Short mmCIF file of C-alpha atoms in Angstrom, two decimals:
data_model
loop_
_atom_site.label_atom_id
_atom_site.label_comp_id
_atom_site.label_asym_id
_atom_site.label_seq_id
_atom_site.Cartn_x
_atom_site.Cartn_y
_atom_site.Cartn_z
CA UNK R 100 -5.81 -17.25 0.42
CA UNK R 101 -2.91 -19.19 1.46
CA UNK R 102 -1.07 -16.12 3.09
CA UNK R 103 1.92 -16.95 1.97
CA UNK R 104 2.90 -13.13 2.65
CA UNK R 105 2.24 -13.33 6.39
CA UNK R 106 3.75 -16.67 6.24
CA UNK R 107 7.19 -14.92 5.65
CA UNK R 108 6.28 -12.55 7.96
CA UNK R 109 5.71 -14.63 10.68
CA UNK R 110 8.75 -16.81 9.38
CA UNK R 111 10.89 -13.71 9.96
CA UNK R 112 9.57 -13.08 13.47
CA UNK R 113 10.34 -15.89 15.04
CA UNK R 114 13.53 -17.39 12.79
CA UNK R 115 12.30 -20.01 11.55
CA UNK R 116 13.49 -20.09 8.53
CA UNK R 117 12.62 -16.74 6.67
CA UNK R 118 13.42 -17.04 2.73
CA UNK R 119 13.18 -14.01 0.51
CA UNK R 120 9.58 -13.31 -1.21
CA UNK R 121 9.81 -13.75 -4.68
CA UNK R 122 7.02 -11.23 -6.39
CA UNK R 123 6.44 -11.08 -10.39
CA UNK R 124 3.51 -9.23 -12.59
CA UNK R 125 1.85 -9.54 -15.86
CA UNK R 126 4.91 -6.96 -17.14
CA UNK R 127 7.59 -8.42 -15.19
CA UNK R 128 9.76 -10.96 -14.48
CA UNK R 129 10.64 -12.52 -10.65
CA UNK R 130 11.64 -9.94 -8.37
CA UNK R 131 13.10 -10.49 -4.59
CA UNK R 132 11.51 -9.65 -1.93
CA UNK R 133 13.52 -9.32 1.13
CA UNK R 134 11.63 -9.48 4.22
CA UNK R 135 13.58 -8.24 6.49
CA UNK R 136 12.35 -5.18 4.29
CA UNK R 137 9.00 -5.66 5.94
CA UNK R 138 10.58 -5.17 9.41
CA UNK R 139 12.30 -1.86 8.31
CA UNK R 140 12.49 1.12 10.59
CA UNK R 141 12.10 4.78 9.97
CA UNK R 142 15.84 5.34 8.85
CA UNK R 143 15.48 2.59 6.57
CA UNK R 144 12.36 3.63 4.95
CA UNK R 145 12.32 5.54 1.44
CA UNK R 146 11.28 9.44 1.21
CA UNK R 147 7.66 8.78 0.49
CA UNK R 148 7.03 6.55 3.09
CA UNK R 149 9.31 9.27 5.73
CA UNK R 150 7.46 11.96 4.39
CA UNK R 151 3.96 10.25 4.91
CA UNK R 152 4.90 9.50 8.78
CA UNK R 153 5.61 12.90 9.22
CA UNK R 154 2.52 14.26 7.90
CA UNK R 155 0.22 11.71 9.74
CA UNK R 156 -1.72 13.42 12.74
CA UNK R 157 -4.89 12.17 15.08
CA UNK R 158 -6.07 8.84 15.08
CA UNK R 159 -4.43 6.74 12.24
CA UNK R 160 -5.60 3.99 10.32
CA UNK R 161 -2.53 1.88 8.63
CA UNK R 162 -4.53 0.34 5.69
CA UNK R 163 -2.43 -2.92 4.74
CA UNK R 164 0.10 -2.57 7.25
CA UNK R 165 1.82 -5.68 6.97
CA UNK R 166 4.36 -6.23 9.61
CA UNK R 167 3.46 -2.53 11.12
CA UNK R 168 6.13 -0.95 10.57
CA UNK R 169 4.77 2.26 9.60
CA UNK R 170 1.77 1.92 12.49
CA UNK R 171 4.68 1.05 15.17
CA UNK R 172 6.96 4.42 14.31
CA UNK R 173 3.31 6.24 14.29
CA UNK R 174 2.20 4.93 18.21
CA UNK R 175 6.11 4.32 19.38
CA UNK R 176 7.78 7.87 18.01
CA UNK R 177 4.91 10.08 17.24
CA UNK R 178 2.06 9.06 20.62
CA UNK R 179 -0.36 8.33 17.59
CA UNK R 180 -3.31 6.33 18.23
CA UNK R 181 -2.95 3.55 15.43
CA UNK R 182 -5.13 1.21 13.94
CA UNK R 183 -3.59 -1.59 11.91
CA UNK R 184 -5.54 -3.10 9.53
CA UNK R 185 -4.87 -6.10 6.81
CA UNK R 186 -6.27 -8.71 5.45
CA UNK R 187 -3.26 -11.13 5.92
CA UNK R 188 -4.01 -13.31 9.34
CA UNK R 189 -0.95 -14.00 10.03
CA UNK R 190 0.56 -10.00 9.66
CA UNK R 191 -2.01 -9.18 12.40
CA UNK R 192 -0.95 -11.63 14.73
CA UNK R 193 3.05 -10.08 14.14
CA UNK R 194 1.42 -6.85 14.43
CA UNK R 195 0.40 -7.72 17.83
CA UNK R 196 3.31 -9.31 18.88
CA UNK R 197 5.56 -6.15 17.83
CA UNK R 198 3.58 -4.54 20.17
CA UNK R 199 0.89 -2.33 17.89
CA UNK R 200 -2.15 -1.96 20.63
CA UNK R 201 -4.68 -1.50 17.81
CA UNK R 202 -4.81 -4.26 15.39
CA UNK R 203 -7.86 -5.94 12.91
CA UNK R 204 -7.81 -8.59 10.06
CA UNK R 205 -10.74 -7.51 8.23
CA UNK R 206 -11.20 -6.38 4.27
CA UNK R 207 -11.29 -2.21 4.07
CA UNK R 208 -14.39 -2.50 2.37
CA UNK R 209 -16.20 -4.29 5.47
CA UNK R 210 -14.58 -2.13 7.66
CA UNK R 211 -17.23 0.29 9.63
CA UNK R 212 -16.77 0.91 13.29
CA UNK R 213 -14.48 4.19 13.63
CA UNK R 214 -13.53 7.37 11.45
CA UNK R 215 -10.31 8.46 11.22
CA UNK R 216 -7.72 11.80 10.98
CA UNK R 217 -5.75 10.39 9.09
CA UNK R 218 -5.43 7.18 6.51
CA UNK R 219 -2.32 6.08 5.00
CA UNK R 220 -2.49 3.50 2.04
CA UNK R 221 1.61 2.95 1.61
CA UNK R 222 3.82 0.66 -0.47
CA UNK R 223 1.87 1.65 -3.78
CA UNK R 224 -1.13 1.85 -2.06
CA UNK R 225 -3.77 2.91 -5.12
CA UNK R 226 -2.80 -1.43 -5.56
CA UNK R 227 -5.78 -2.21 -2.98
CA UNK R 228 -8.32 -0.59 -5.82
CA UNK R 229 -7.22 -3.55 -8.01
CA UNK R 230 -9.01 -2.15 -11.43
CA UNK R 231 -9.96 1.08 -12.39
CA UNK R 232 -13.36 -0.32 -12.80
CA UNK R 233 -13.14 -0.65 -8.76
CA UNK R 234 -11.56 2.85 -7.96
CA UNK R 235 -14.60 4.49 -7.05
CA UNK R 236 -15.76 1.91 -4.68
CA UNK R 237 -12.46 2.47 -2.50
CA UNK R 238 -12.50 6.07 -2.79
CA UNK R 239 -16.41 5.97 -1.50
CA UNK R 240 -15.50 3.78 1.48
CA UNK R 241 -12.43 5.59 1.80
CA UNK R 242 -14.58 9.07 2.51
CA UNK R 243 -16.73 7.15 5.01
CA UNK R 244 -14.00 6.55 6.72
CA UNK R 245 -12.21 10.01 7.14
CA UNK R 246 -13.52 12.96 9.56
CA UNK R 247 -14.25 16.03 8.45
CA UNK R 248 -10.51 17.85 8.38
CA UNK R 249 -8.76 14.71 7.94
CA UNK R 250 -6.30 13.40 5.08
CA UNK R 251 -5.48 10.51 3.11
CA UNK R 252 -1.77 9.70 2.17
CA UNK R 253 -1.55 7.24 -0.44
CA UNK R 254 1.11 6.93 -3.04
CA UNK R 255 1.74 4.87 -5.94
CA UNK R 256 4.20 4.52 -9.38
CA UNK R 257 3.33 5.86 -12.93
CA UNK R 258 4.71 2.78 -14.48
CA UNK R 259 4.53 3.98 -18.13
CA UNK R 260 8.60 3.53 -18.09
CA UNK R 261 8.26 -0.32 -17.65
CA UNK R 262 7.02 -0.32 -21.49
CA UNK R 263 8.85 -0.29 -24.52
CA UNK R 264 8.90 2.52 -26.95
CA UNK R 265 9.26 3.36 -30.64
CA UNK R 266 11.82 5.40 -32.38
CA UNK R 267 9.81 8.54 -31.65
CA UNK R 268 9.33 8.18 -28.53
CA UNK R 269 5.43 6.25 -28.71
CA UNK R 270 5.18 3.85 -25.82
CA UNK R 271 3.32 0.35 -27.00
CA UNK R 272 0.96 -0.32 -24.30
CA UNK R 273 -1.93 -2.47 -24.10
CA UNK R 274 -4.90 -1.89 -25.69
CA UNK R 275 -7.41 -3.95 -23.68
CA UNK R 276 -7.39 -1.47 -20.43
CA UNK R 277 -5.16 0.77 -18.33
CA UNK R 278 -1.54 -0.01 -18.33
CA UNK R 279 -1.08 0.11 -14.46
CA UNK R 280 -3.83 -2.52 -14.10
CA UNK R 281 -1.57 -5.71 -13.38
CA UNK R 282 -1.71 -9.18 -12.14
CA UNK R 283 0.48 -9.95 -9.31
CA UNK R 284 1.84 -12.99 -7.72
CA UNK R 285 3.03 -14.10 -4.71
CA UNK R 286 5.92 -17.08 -4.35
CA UNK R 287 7.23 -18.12 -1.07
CA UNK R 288 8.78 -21.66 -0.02
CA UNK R 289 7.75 -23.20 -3.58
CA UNK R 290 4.29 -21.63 -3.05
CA UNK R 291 2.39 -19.51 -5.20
CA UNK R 292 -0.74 -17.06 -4.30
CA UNK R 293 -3.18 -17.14 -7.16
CA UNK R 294 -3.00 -13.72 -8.68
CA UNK R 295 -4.54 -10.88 -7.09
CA UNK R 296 -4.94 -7.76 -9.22
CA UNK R 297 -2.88 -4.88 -8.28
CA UNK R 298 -3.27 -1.08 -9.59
CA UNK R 299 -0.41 1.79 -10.31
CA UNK R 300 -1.66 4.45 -10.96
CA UNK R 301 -0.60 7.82 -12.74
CA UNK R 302 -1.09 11.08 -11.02
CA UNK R 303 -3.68 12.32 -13.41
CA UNK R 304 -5.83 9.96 -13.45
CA UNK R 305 -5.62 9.12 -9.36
CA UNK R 306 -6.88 13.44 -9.56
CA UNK R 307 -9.53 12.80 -11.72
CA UNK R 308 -11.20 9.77 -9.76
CA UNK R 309 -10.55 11.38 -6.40
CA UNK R 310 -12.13 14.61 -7.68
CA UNK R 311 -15.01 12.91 -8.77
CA UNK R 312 -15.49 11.24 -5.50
CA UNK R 313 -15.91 14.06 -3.31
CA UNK R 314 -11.89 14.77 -2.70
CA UNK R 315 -9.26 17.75 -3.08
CA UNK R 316 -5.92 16.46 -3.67
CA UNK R 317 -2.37 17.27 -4.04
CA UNK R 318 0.81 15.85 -4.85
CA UNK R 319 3.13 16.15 -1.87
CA UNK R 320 6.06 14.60 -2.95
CA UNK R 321 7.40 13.31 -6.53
CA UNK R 322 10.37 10.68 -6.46
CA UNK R 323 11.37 9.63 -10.01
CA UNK R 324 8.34 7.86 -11.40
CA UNK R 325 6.31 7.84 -7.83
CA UNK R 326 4.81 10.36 -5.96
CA UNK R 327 3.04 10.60 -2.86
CA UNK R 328 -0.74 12.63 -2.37
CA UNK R 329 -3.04 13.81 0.04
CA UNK R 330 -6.58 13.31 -0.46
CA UNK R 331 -8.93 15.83 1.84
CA UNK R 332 -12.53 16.24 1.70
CA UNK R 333 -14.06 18.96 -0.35
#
């Protein structure tokens, strides 16, 4: 992995440099990526994301938090005790040095020690499961990781709009899997990631896996084609 991500951020932190990401998908063509957008505060931040902070509670675990923003508003503004986790080396090391007490570069999946109140998965966060062939594998690990009465906020984008349709209104999507499994790339500095595979997911179908993995859930908030929900344990 060469990072390139937590290159940026890091670039960002201490000026040397920063250049916009550049991000593209299987569906899409290059998009920018400001970073300074990583380095957002709370005013800044969209309605999902504001309305996930408010609802966190307990101990917190920031799953892919990135630069920390969310994790820093959570300890800073709220008293929360905050775990940041990612697996981008060079994120946790900004983490740190923005002053998040609680930080660890490790892979959700090998993740083990502590359980949490609350989990928030953020910035299309159903992207970690990768493939719908992979869903229940994060949802299991997910309920190891949550106490009892705890929640999981995690929001993602029906993408269905992002295809093209027919005179009557038919969407052509492909027919070789789920539409909102993509391949996603990275560019920074005339440097690509490889392609990772990244997930959006529809509401329904988010229901039906969490359901079948042990969870209640309920959409919280709907924002054109994205929505935030809370996962709880049955």
């Amino acid at each position: 992995m060469k990072d390139l991500m937590g290159k940026a951020i890091r670039d960002y932190y201490y000026n040397e440099n920063p250049e916009d990401l550049q991000t593209e998908t299987s569906i899409s063509e290059l998009d920018e990526l400001p970073v300074d957008y990583l380095f957002r505060d709370f005013e800044e931040m969209n309605d999902i994301e504001q309305k996930a902070l408010e609802l966190s509670w307990g101990k917190v675990l920031d799953i892919g938090a990135g630069a920390g923003s969310h994790s820093l508003y959570l300890q800073d503004k709220k008293n929360l005790d905050v775990l940041a986790l990612d697996i981008s080396p060079k994120s946790i090391e900004i983490c740190r040095l923005r002053g998040i007490k609680r930080t660890i570069c490790e892979n959700m999946l090998d993740f083990s020690t502590e359980t949490f109140d609350t989990i928030l998965l953020l910035m299309n966060g159903t992207g970690i499961f990768q493939s719908l062939s992979k869903i229940d594998i994060y949802l299991k690990k997910l309920h190891t990781l949550l106490n009892e009465n705890g929640q999981i906020l995690i929001d993602s984008t029906d993408i269905l709009y992002m295809f093209d349709r027919d005179y009557d209104g038919g969407v052509y999507i492909p027919a070789d899997g789920y539409y909102g499994e993509l391949d996603y790339i990275v560019h920074y500095k005339g440097e690509s990631e490889d392609p990772i595979k990244w997930l959006y997911l529809d509401f329904n179908t988010l229901k039906n896996a969490a359901e079948n993995n042990g969870f209640n859930i309920e959409k919280v908030l709907q924002d054109e084609d994205s929505y935030l929900s809370k996962l709880t344990k049955k």
